[in-house]
Short mmCIF file of C-alpha atoms and ligand atoms in Angstrom, two decimals:
data_model
loop_
_atom_site.label_atom_id
_atom_site.label_comp_id
_atom_site.label_asym_id
_atom_site.label_seq_id
_atom_site.Cartn_x
_atom_site.Cartn_y
_atom_site.Cartn_z
CA ALA A 14 0.01 -0.03 -0.02
CA ARG A 15 1.25 3.49 -0.85
CA ALA A 16 2.44 5.37 2.20
CA ASP A 17 1.09 8.71 1.00
CA TYR A 18 -2.50 7.57 0.85
CA ARG A 19 -2.87 8.97 -2.67
CA ASP A 20 -4.45 5.86 -4.13
CA SER A 21 -7.05 5.79 -6.90
CA GLY A 22 -9.34 3.16 -8.29
CA LEU A 23 -10.12 1.69 -4.86
CA GLU A 24 -13.73 0.50 -4.83
CA PHE A 25 -16.11 0.93 -1.92
CA PRO A 26 -18.70 -1.77 -1.18
CA PRO A 27 -22.27 -1.53 -2.52
CA GLY A 28 -24.42 0.25 0.02
CA PHE A 29 -21.58 2.46 1.32
CA THR A 30 -23.01 5.89 1.78
CA PHE A 31 -21.48 9.04 0.31
CA GLY A 32 -22.95 12.23 1.69
CA SER A 33 -22.35 15.80 2.70
CA ALA A 34 -22.94 17.56 5.95
CA THR A 35 -23.96 21.01 7.23
CA ALA A 36 -25.30 22.47 10.46
CA ALA A 37 -28.23 24.80 11.07
CA TYR A 38 -26.50 27.84 12.43
CA GLN A 39 -23.68 27.58 9.93
CA VAL A 40 -25.83 27.63 6.77
CA GLU A 41 -29.43 28.70 7.44
CA GLY A 42 -29.40 32.34 8.23
CA ALA A 43 -32.95 33.74 8.69
CA ALA A 44 -32.05 34.18 12.31
CA ASN A 45 -35.15 36.29 13.13
CA GLU A 46 -37.64 34.68 10.83
CA ASP A 47 -40.73 32.48 11.26
CA GLY A 48 -40.67 32.62 15.01
CA ARG A 49 -37.13 31.34 15.64
CA GLY A 50 -35.87 32.18 19.14
CA PRO A 51 -32.33 33.30 19.96
CA SER A 52 -29.62 30.68 20.56
CA ILE A 53 -26.32 30.93 22.44
CA TRP A 54 -24.58 31.38 19.08
CA ASP A 55 -26.65 34.49 18.27
CA THR A 56 -25.65 35.94 21.62
CA PHE A 57 -21.99 34.92 21.30
CA SER A 58 -21.51 36.07 17.73
CA ARG A 59 -23.11 39.44 18.47
CA THR A 60 -20.69 39.92 21.37
CA PRO A 61 -17.74 42.01 20.15
CA GLY A 62 -14.43 40.21 20.06
CA LYS A 63 -15.84 36.65 20.03
CA VAL A 64 -16.01 35.89 16.37
CA TRP A 65 -13.60 36.96 13.62
CA ASN A 66 -14.60 40.17 11.92
CA GLY A 67 -17.79 40.34 13.95
CA ASP A 68 -19.32 37.81 11.65
CA THR A 69 -22.68 36.27 12.63
CA GLY A 70 -25.04 33.58 11.30
CA ASP A 71 -27.76 36.16 10.59
CA VAL A 72 -27.61 35.47 6.86
CA ALA A 73 -24.99 32.66 6.51
CA CYS A 74 -25.65 30.84 3.23
CA ASP A 75 -29.32 31.82 3.28
CA HIS A 76 -30.04 28.10 3.10
CA TYR A 77 -33.32 28.72 4.91
CA HIS A 78 -34.62 30.36 1.71
CA ARG A 79 -32.46 28.54 -0.78
CA TRP A 80 -32.99 25.00 0.49
CA GLU A 81 -34.70 23.77 -2.66
CA SER A 82 -31.87 24.76 -5.03
CA ASP A 83 -29.41 23.38 -2.49
CA LEU A 84 -31.19 20.06 -2.59
CA ASP A 85 -31.15 20.21 -6.40
CA LEU A 86 -27.38 20.72 -6.21
CA MET A 87 -26.98 17.70 -3.97
CA GLY A 88 -29.13 15.73 -6.40
CA GLU A 89 -26.89 16.80 -9.29
CA LEU A 90 -23.80 15.78 -7.35
CA GLY A 91 -25.44 12.39 -6.82
CA LEU A 92 -25.08 12.35 -3.11
CA GLY A 93 -26.80 9.50 -1.28
CA ALA A 94 -27.41 11.22 2.05
CA TYR A 95 -27.49 14.69 3.63
CA ARG A 96 -26.51 15.23 7.19
CA PHE A 97 -28.18 18.42 8.46
CA SER A 98 -29.07 19.72 11.88
CA ILE A 99 -32.36 20.98 13.26
CA ALA A 100 -32.26 24.34 15.08
CA TRP A 101 -33.78 23.71 18.52
CA PRO A 102 -34.70 27.47 18.80
CA ARG A 103 -36.78 27.18 15.57
CA ILE A 104 -38.81 24.37 17.15
CA LEU A 105 -38.97 25.64 20.70
CA PRO A 106 -38.07 29.36 20.71
CA SER A 107 -37.65 29.38 24.50
CA GLY A 108 -36.14 25.87 24.66
CA ARG A 109 -39.28 24.30 26.08
CA GLY A 110 -43.05 24.87 26.06
CA GLU A 111 -44.93 26.01 23.05
CA VAL A 112 -43.94 24.44 19.69
CA ASN A 113 -43.33 26.84 16.78
CA ARG A 114 -45.09 25.06 13.90
CA ARG A 115 -43.35 27.14 11.22
CA GLY A 116 -40.05 25.83 12.43
CA VAL A 117 -41.26 22.22 12.34
CA ASP A 118 -42.71 22.75 8.86
CA PHE A 119 -39.38 23.97 7.46
CA TYR A 120 -37.64 20.68 8.39
CA SER A 121 -40.62 18.60 7.30
CA ARG A 122 -40.39 20.18 3.83
CA LEU A 123 -36.62 19.71 3.80
CA VAL A 124 -37.01 15.99 4.60
CA ASP A 125 -39.66 15.58 1.90
CA GLY A 126 -37.48 17.39 -0.57
CA LEU A 127 -34.61 15.03 0.21
CA LEU A 128 -36.73 11.93 -0.16
CA GLU A 129 -38.17 13.23 -3.47
CA ARG A 130 -34.60 13.46 -4.76
CA GLY A 131 -33.61 9.99 -3.41
CA ILE A 132 -31.28 11.51 -0.67
CA ARG A 133 -31.43 9.94 2.76
CA PRO A 134 -32.12 12.45 5.57
CA VAL A 135 -29.63 12.19 8.42
CA ALA A 136 -30.93 14.61 11.05
CA THR A 137 -28.91 15.93 14.01
CA LEU A 138 -30.93 17.37 16.89
CA TYR A 139 -28.19 19.45 18.38
CA HIS A 140 -25.27 21.03 16.58
CA TRP A 141 -24.46 23.69 19.27
CA ASP A 142 -27.31 26.13 18.94
CA LEU A 143 -28.77 25.88 22.44
CA PRO A 144 -31.85 28.13 22.98
CA GLN A 145 -30.58 31.14 24.91
CA ALA A 146 -33.43 30.83 27.40
CA LEU A 147 -32.06 27.46 28.52
CA GLU A 148 -28.50 28.95 28.88
CA ASP A 149 -30.04 31.59 31.08
CA GLU A 150 -31.13 28.72 33.38
CA GLY A 151 -27.58 27.20 33.45
CA GLY A 152 -27.30 25.68 30.01
CA TRP A 153 -25.58 22.28 29.89
CA THR A 154 -24.36 22.62 33.46
CA ALA A 155 -27.99 22.22 34.51
CA ARG A 156 -29.64 18.82 34.53
CA SER A 157 -32.94 20.44 33.46
CA THR A 158 -31.43 21.06 30.03
CA ALA A 159 -31.36 17.33 29.46
CA ASP A 160 -35.03 17.23 30.47
CA ALA A 161 -35.80 19.91 27.89
CA PHE A 162 -33.79 18.08 25.27
CA GLU A 163 -35.84 14.94 25.85
CA ASP A 164 -39.04 16.94 25.23
CA TYR A 165 -37.58 18.45 22.08
CA ALA A 166 -36.58 14.96 20.83
CA ARG A 167 -40.10 13.68 21.41
CA ILE A 168 -41.49 16.57 19.37
CA MET A 169 -39.14 15.83 16.51
CA GLY A 170 -39.77 12.08 16.66
CA GLU A 171 -43.46 12.75 16.28
CA ALA A 172 -42.95 15.27 13.47
CA LEU A 173 -40.27 13.54 11.37
CA GLY A 174 -39.88 10.04 12.73
CA ASP A 175 -41.88 8.54 9.92
CA ARG A 176 -39.35 9.76 7.32
CA VAL A 177 -35.89 10.44 8.79
CA HIS A 178 -33.37 7.70 7.89
CA THR A 179 -30.93 8.29 10.66
CA TRP A 180 -31.40 10.32 13.92
CA THR A 181 -28.28 11.77 15.48
CA THR A 182 -28.76 13.19 18.92
CA LEU A 183 -25.66 15.34 19.44
CA ASN A 184 -22.84 16.61 17.29
CA GLU A 185 -19.48 16.66 19.08
CA PRO A 186 -20.44 17.01 22.72
CA TRP A 187 -16.74 17.48 23.49
CA CYS A 188 -16.97 20.88 21.80
CA SER A 189 -20.14 21.87 23.59
CA ALA A 190 -18.69 20.93 27.00
CA TYR A 191 -15.03 21.90 26.84
CA LEU A 192 -15.00 24.70 24.29
CA GLY A 193 -18.31 26.12 25.51
CA TYR A 194 -17.91 25.92 29.28
CA GLY A 195 -14.12 25.35 29.84
CA GLN A 196 -12.02 27.05 27.18
CA GLY A 197 -14.65 29.57 26.22
CA GLY A 198 -13.88 29.85 22.52
CA HIS A 199 -17.38 28.60 21.65
CA ALA A 200 -20.76 29.78 22.94
CA PRO A 201 -21.66 30.38 25.72
CA GLY A 202 -17.99 31.34 26.29
CA ARG A 203 -17.69 30.29 29.96
CA HIS A 204 -14.34 29.45 31.55
CA GLU A 205 -15.27 27.02 34.32
CA PRO A 206 -13.48 23.62 34.40
CA ALA A 207 -15.97 22.05 36.79
CA SER A 208 -18.90 23.26 34.69
CA ALA A 209 -17.32 21.67 31.59
CA LEU A 210 -17.42 18.25 33.29
CA ALA A 211 -20.99 18.70 34.51
CA ALA A 212 -21.81 19.59 30.89
CA VAL A 213 -20.16 16.39 29.68
CA HIS A 214 -22.49 14.38 31.87
CA HIS A 215 -25.68 16.34 31.09
CA LEU A 216 -24.92 16.04 27.31
CA ASN A 217 -24.44 12.25 27.73
CA LEU A 218 -27.63 12.07 29.69
CA ALA A 219 -29.44 14.17 27.06
CA HIS A 220 -28.34 11.73 24.38
CA GLY A 221 -29.76 8.73 26.24
CA ARG A 222 -33.00 10.45 27.03
CA ALA A 223 -33.35 11.59 23.39
CA VAL A 224 -32.80 8.11 21.99
CA GLN A 225 -35.52 6.83 24.28
CA ALA A 226 -37.90 9.63 23.30
CA LEU A 227 -37.17 9.19 19.55
CA ARG A 228 -37.70 5.45 19.75
CA ALA A 229 -41.00 5.94 21.48
CA THR A 230 -42.33 8.36 18.90
CA SER A 231 -40.70 7.50 15.48
CA THR A 232 -43.11 5.48 13.46
CA GLY A 233 -40.70 4.63 10.62
CA SER A 234 -37.61 2.50 11.30
CA PRO A 235 -34.87 5.06 11.65
CA GLU A 236 -31.37 4.34 12.81
CA TYR A 237 -30.08 5.97 16.00
CA SER A 238 -26.70 7.59 16.43
CA ILE A 239 -24.50 10.16 18.06
CA THR A 240 -21.51 11.93 16.49
CA LEU A 241 -18.30 12.35 18.48
CA ASN A 242 -15.07 14.13 17.64
CA PHE A 243 -12.12 12.04 18.72
CA HIS A 244 -8.64 13.09 19.70
CA VAL A 245 -6.07 10.89 17.97
CA LEU A 246 -3.20 11.59 20.26
CA ARG A 247 0.53 11.97 19.59
CA PRO A 248 3.20 12.39 22.29
CA GLY A 249 4.67 15.93 22.65
CA GLY A 250 7.69 15.35 24.81
CA GLU A 251 8.45 14.49 28.41
CA GLY A 252 5.57 13.12 30.42
CA ALA A 253 3.64 12.64 27.23
CA ALA A 254 2.45 9.13 27.94
CA GLU A 255 0.63 10.26 31.03
CA ALA A 256 -0.70 13.33 29.33
CA MET A 257 -1.99 11.16 26.47
CA ARG A 258 -3.78 8.84 28.91
CA ARG A 259 -5.40 11.87 30.58
CA ALA A 260 -6.38 13.47 27.29
CA ASP A 261 -7.84 10.22 26.04
CA ALA A 262 -9.95 9.91 29.23
CA LEU A 263 -11.21 13.50 29.11
CA ALA A 264 -11.76 13.78 25.35
CA ASN A 265 -12.61 10.26 24.15
CA ARG A 266 -13.52 7.81 26.92
CA ALA A 267 -15.64 10.44 28.86
CA PHE A 268 -18.10 9.88 26.03
CA THR A 269 -17.51 6.37 24.60
CA HIS A 270 -17.52 4.59 27.94
CA PRO A 271 -20.78 5.85 29.35
CA LEU A 272 -22.39 5.52 25.88
CA LEU A 273 -21.15 2.09 24.98
CA ARG A 274 -19.99 0.53 28.27
CA ARG A 275 -22.37 2.06 30.85
CA GLU A 276 -19.50 3.52 33.00
CA TYR A 277 -17.32 6.49 33.51
CA PRO A 278 -13.62 5.45 33.37
CA ALA A 279 -12.12 5.18 36.84
CA ASP A 280 -9.00 7.07 35.79
CA LEU A 281 -11.15 9.98 34.53
CA LEU A 282 -12.85 10.29 37.87
CA ASP A 283 -9.58 10.12 39.65
CA ASP A 284 -7.77 12.65 37.34
CA THR A 285 -10.52 15.22 37.88
CA LYS A 286 -11.24 14.73 41.58
CA SER A 287 -9.82 18.17 42.59
CA VAL A 288 -12.13 19.79 40.02
CA THR A 289 -15.36 17.96 40.72
CA ASP A 290 -16.73 15.00 42.79
CA TRP A 291 -19.04 14.01 39.94
CA SER A 292 -22.05 14.20 42.26
CA PHE A 293 -24.14 15.30 39.24
CA VAL A 294 -24.16 11.60 38.13
CA ARG A 295 -27.32 10.10 39.69
CA ASP A 296 -28.45 6.48 40.17
CA GLY A 297 -29.77 5.14 36.83
CA ASP A 298 -28.07 7.80 34.68
CA LEU A 299 -25.53 5.37 33.15
CA ALA A 300 -28.31 2.90 32.17
CA THR A 301 -30.14 5.77 30.51
CA ILE A 302 -27.03 6.96 28.62
CA ASN A 303 -26.13 3.43 27.48
CA GLN A 304 -28.80 3.02 24.81
CA PRO A 305 -27.98 0.75 21.91
CA ILE A 306 -27.09 2.81 18.86
CA ASP A 307 -27.10 1.56 15.27
CA VAL A 308 -24.11 3.64 14.24
CA LEU A 309 -21.47 5.69 15.93
CA GLY A 310 -20.65 8.90 14.04
CA VAL A 311 -17.00 9.78 13.80
CA ASN A 312 -15.74 13.27 12.98
CA TYR A 313 -12.06 13.44 12.10
CA TYR A 314 -9.87 16.28 10.87
CA SER A 315 -6.33 15.86 12.25
CA THR A 316 -4.28 14.37 15.03
CA ALA A 317 -3.44 16.15 18.33
CA THR A 318 -0.10 16.36 20.10
CA VAL A 319 -0.25 16.69 23.84
CA ARG A 320 2.17 17.16 26.70
CA ALA A 321 1.75 18.04 30.39
CA TRP A 322 1.95 21.68 31.20
CA ASP A 323 3.78 22.48 34.38
CA GLY A 324 2.80 26.16 34.68
CA VAL A 325 1.66 27.61 37.95
CA SER A 326 -1.87 28.79 37.06
CA PRO A 327 -4.17 27.46 34.40
CA ARG A 328 -3.27 29.20 31.22
CA GLN A 329 -5.99 30.96 29.34
CA MET A 330 -6.68 29.01 26.20
CA ASN A 331 -6.82 30.72 22.81
CA ASP A 332 -9.81 32.83 22.08
CA GLY A 333 -12.22 31.35 19.56
CA HIS A 334 -11.06 33.01 16.38
CA LYS A 335 -7.49 31.86 16.95
CA GLY A 336 -8.73 28.32 17.10
CA ASP A 337 -8.29 25.39 19.40
CA ALA A 338 -5.15 23.86 17.92
CA GLY A 339 -1.62 24.57 18.99
CA GLY A 340 -0.23 25.87 22.23
CA THR A 341 -3.41 25.62 24.20
CA ALA A 342 -3.95 24.51 27.76
CA TRP A 343 -6.98 22.48 28.56
CA PRO A 344 -8.82 22.93 31.81
CA GLY A 345 -11.08 20.22 33.24
CA SER A 346 -8.39 18.14 34.90
CA ASP A 347 -6.22 18.63 37.97
CA GLN A 348 -3.27 18.58 35.64
CA VAL A 349 -3.38 21.04 32.77
CA LEU A 350 -2.77 19.52 29.45
CA GLU A 351 -1.13 21.45 26.65
CA PHE A 352 -1.77 20.90 22.95
CA ILE A 353 1.22 21.88 20.86
CA GLN A 354 1.68 22.62 17.23
CA GLN A 355 2.20 19.49 15.17
CA PRO A 356 4.47 18.95 12.21
CA GLY A 357 2.83 20.00 8.93
CA PRO A 358 1.59 20.16 6.28
CA TYR A 359 -1.40 22.17 7.48
CA THR A 360 -4.82 23.22 6.23
CA ALA A 361 -5.88 26.89 6.45
CA MET A 362 -7.09 26.10 10.02
CA GLY A 363 -3.53 25.29 11.05
CA TRP A 364 -4.59 21.68 11.55
CA ASN A 365 -2.08 19.09 10.43
CA ILE A 366 -2.97 16.77 7.54
CA ALA A 367 -2.73 13.18 8.79
CA PRO A 368 -4.85 10.67 6.89
CA GLU A 369 -3.21 7.78 8.69
CA GLY A 370 -4.86 9.13 11.87
CA LEU A 371 -8.32 8.35 10.37
CA GLU A 372 -7.38 4.77 9.58
CA GLU A 373 -5.86 4.36 13.07
CA LEU A 374 -8.94 5.86 14.72
CA LEU A 375 -11.47 3.66 12.84
CA VAL A 376 -9.45 0.47 13.56
CA SER A 377 -8.99 1.47 17.24
CA LEU A 378 -12.70 2.14 17.71
CA SER A 379 -13.70 -1.18 16.14
CA GLU A 380 -11.26 -2.90 18.42
CA GLN A 381 -12.44 -1.11 21.54
CA PHE A 382 -16.17 -1.44 20.69
CA PRO A 383 -16.49 -4.67 18.68
CA GLY A 384 -19.72 -4.97 16.68
CA GLN A 385 -20.37 -1.22 16.73
CA PRO A 386 -20.93 0.03 13.15
CA LEU A 387 -19.18 3.31 12.37
CA MET A 388 -19.82 6.17 10.02
CA VAL A 389 -17.48 9.06 9.18
CA THR A 390 -19.94 11.92 9.76
CA GLU A 391 -17.42 14.71 9.06
CA ASN A 392 -14.07 14.95 7.32
CA GLY A 393 -12.79 17.83 5.27
CA ALA A 394 -10.52 20.79 5.11
CA ALA A 395 -10.37 24.56 4.85
CA PHE A 396 -8.16 26.14 2.22
CA ASP A 397 -7.92 29.61 0.78
CA ASP A 398 -9.66 29.00 -2.51
CA VAL A 399 -9.02 31.21 -5.47
CA VAL A 400 -11.68 31.71 -8.18
CA SER A 401 -10.33 31.43 -11.71
CA ALA A 402 -10.95 33.97 -14.39
CA ASP A 403 -13.51 31.58 -15.96
CA GLY A 404 -15.37 31.38 -12.69
CA SER A 405 -14.33 27.84 -11.86
CA VAL A 406 -12.87 27.03 -8.45
CA PRO A 407 -9.83 24.73 -8.64
CA ASP A 408 -9.04 23.42 -5.10
CA PRO A 409 -6.33 20.84 -5.56
CA GLU A 410 -5.33 20.83 -1.91
CA ARG A 411 -8.85 20.03 -0.69
CA LEU A 412 -9.20 17.40 -3.35
CA ASP A 413 -5.91 15.86 -2.30
CA TYR A 414 -7.00 15.94 1.37
CA LEU A 415 -10.30 14.18 0.52
CA ARG A 416 -8.51 11.57 -1.68
CA ARG A 417 -6.07 10.73 1.09
CA HIS A 418 -8.68 10.47 3.77
CA LEU A 419 -11.02 8.36 1.60
CA THR A 420 -8.04 6.10 0.95
CA ALA A 421 -7.54 5.87 4.69
CA ALA A 422 -11.25 5.04 5.15
CA HIS A 423 -10.89 2.33 2.49
CA ARG A 424 -7.89 0.86 4.23
CA ALA A 425 -9.87 0.64 7.47
CA LEU A 426 -12.60 -1.21 5.58
CA GLN A 427 -10.02 -3.64 4.27
CA ARG A 428 -8.80 -4.19 7.80
CA GLY A 429 -12.30 -5.37 8.74
CA VAL A 430 -13.82 -2.16 10.19
CA ASP A 431 -17.64 -2.00 9.88
CA LEU A 432 -17.62 1.39 8.18
CA ARG A 433 -21.00 2.32 6.67
CA GLY A 434 -20.30 5.67 5.00
CA TYR A 435 -18.49 8.94 4.68
CA PHE A 436 -19.85 12.47 4.87
CA VAL A 437 -17.76 15.33 3.61
CA TRP A 438 -17.66 18.55 5.69
CA SER A 439 -19.05 20.53 4.12
CA LEU A 440 -21.54 20.82 1.33
CA LEU A 441 -21.17 24.63 1.38
CA ASP A 442 -18.61 27.27 2.54
CA ASN A 443 -20.34 28.47 5.70
CA PHE A 444 -20.14 30.18 9.08
CA GLU A 445 -17.11 28.57 10.58
CA TRP A 446 -17.92 29.36 14.28
CA GLY A 447 -15.21 31.51 15.84
CA TYR A 448 -13.67 32.05 12.42
CA GLY A 449 -16.79 33.47 10.84
CA TYR A 450 -16.67 33.41 7.03
CA ALA A 451 -12.88 33.52 6.91
CA LYS A 452 -12.48 29.71 6.55
CA ARG A 453 -13.99 27.77 3.67
CA PHE A 454 -14.69 24.01 4.07
CA GLY A 455 -17.20 23.56 1.20
CA ILE A 456 -17.01 21.42 -1.81
CA VAL A 457 -19.30 24.13 -3.14
CA ARG A 458 -18.17 27.68 -3.00
CA VAL A 459 -20.46 30.36 -1.64
CA ASP A 460 -19.93 33.98 -2.65
CA PHE A 461 -20.97 35.69 0.57
CA ASP A 462 -21.87 38.92 -1.29
CA THR A 463 -24.15 37.40 -3.88
CA LEU A 464 -24.79 34.07 -2.08
CA GLU A 465 -24.11 32.36 -5.44
CA ARG A 466 -23.00 28.72 -5.31
CA THR A 467 -20.23 27.25 -7.47
CA VAL A 468 -19.18 23.58 -7.40
CA LYS A 469 -15.48 23.36 -6.74
CA ASP A 470 -13.23 20.82 -8.44
CA SER A 471 -13.32 18.81 -5.27
CA GLY A 472 -17.12 18.75 -5.54
CA ARG A 473 -16.96 17.29 -9.08
CA TRP A 474 -14.39 14.80 -7.87
CA PHE A 475 -16.59 13.76 -4.88
CA ALA A 476 -19.62 13.48 -7.21
CA GLU A 477 -17.64 11.08 -9.46
CA LEU A 478 -16.74 9.02 -6.38
CA ALA A 479 -20.37 8.91 -5.23
CA LYS A 480 -21.45 7.80 -8.66
CA THR A 481 -18.83 5.13 -9.35
CA ARG A 482 -17.98 4.12 -5.75
CA ARG A 483 -14.35 4.23 -6.91
CA ILE A 484 -11.74 6.77 -5.86
CA PRO A 485 -11.28 8.68 -9.09
CA THR A 486 -7.89 8.86 -10.77
C1 LIG B 522 -16.50 20.29 13.43
O1 LIG B 522 -15.82 20.68 14.61
C2 LIG B 522 -17.86 20.81 13.55
O2 LIG B 522 -18.80 19.80 13.78
C3 LIG B 522 -18.30 21.62 12.40
O3 LIG B 522 -19.43 22.38 12.75
C4 LIG B 522 -17.14 22.58 11.96
O4 LIG B 522 -17.57 23.50 11.01
C5 LIG B 522 -16.07 21.67 11.43
O5 LIG B 522 -15.72 20.71 12.35
C6 LIG B 522 -14.80 22.40 11.06
O6 LIG B 522 -14.28 23.11 12.15
O7 LIG B 522 -6.43 20.62 19.56
O8 LIG B 522 -5.06 20.35 17.65
O9 LIG B 522 -6.37 18.55 18.35
C7 LIG B 522 -14.45 20.30 14.67
C8 LIG B 522 -13.90 20.81 15.93
C9 LIG B 522 -11.61 20.65 15.43
C10 LIG B 522 -12.40 20.41 17.62
C11 LIG B 522 -10.27 20.08 15.86
C12 LIG B 522 -11.10 19.85 18.07
C13 LIG B 522 -8.86 19.73 17.69
C14 LIG B 522 -7.61 20.50 17.27
N1 LIG B 522 -12.66 20.18 16.23
N2 LIG B 522 -10.04 20.32 17.18
S1 LIG B 522 -6.24 19.95 18.29
#
């Protein structure tokens, strides 16, 4: 096998899903329309200094109005599935209570539009846009947020559970907990290590409650899933083995073990005992969290290099628009961990390009959790695209990134991993959280002045792959 992962001609099995992914706040816009309530990302992005250039999701890609032509585009690209998220504040403007029918109707039309085009709807209930009213009551540090999420899941199961192909409860609860409540680079922007760990548990609990509620209400036969972002760790110097164990506990096993093994790892509880006593975990919670899932969603972008940080006081991590990679300390443990810059090459995010990390991650997960089907629910790269004189968008670096990671996914398949599909992040250039519109991940370019869409070379390449199931030459 070639060491650079630049293979072509490799064939994926029949039934392997090729799709694209987006998230509500990143693409929809229409922030104040049809009864949508405010979310923590509206508040955060409107707070000066939090997001690059003061960008917000007020308009984003205007997908809320352009959804039909966006679905046409996906149809033209021959994509088999679309992973989108539902904005909780469109359904329940105050997080709980009265349902906003216009919000429900939008997603109902979207799902029908997908099915009409032969594209499977993969719906995520929570991709970070918590209703602000719930944050005002404590957000994910409060157990009541998991109660509200269960009600929201029941409403969505009743509304769409006859048609959705795959339900995903949460996207990357690691980000919600640690970036939202610990590091503060994501909404709601809090810097409280103990709160981050309470958030980890309440997100896990919310997942379990939501699976139960969706199962009770969905009349079709949807699959159930959660999407996690994993840290594929590399040693960064002295004391790195211990730092890697701690980082693996905090970042990976804090989610996989309650979800799939009905336990919090003993070393995690011990490592964090000076931060919290974990008294927010109540009798019965682990059984609730440990619902069988049909597929585990895996988001992968790069590896992470970690070492112990021996500073005297917890260092402030980077602010959001400078990102979460490189030289950052990570609260939430009684030993501060430091993530350091990795060897390149890098994407425009400063994240290192390491396709072998994806193969390693998929193999490792299938060894740790035998029999658990996996799905790559996000993989992709930001680069500074240049539009040609003829209007086309050649993006050879993104195309190369995708080719190498799809080769890695194929190698994992050949090593026996039960991998069901691959979703590219993202269909469209969109609101890249703390980076605003400065970073472009799309296989389709969006001109943020005219909102015009242009399929990039990587998009045509991905369409060819989806059509032939072979990595194009
Ligand atoms: C995903 O987050 C999101 O789901 C999606 O909304 C977003 O647009 C997309 O990715 C692109 O950012 O400390 O060096 O290991 C990914 C967030 C990025 C968080 C990598 C952890 C680790 C960098 N993850 N980061 S490092």
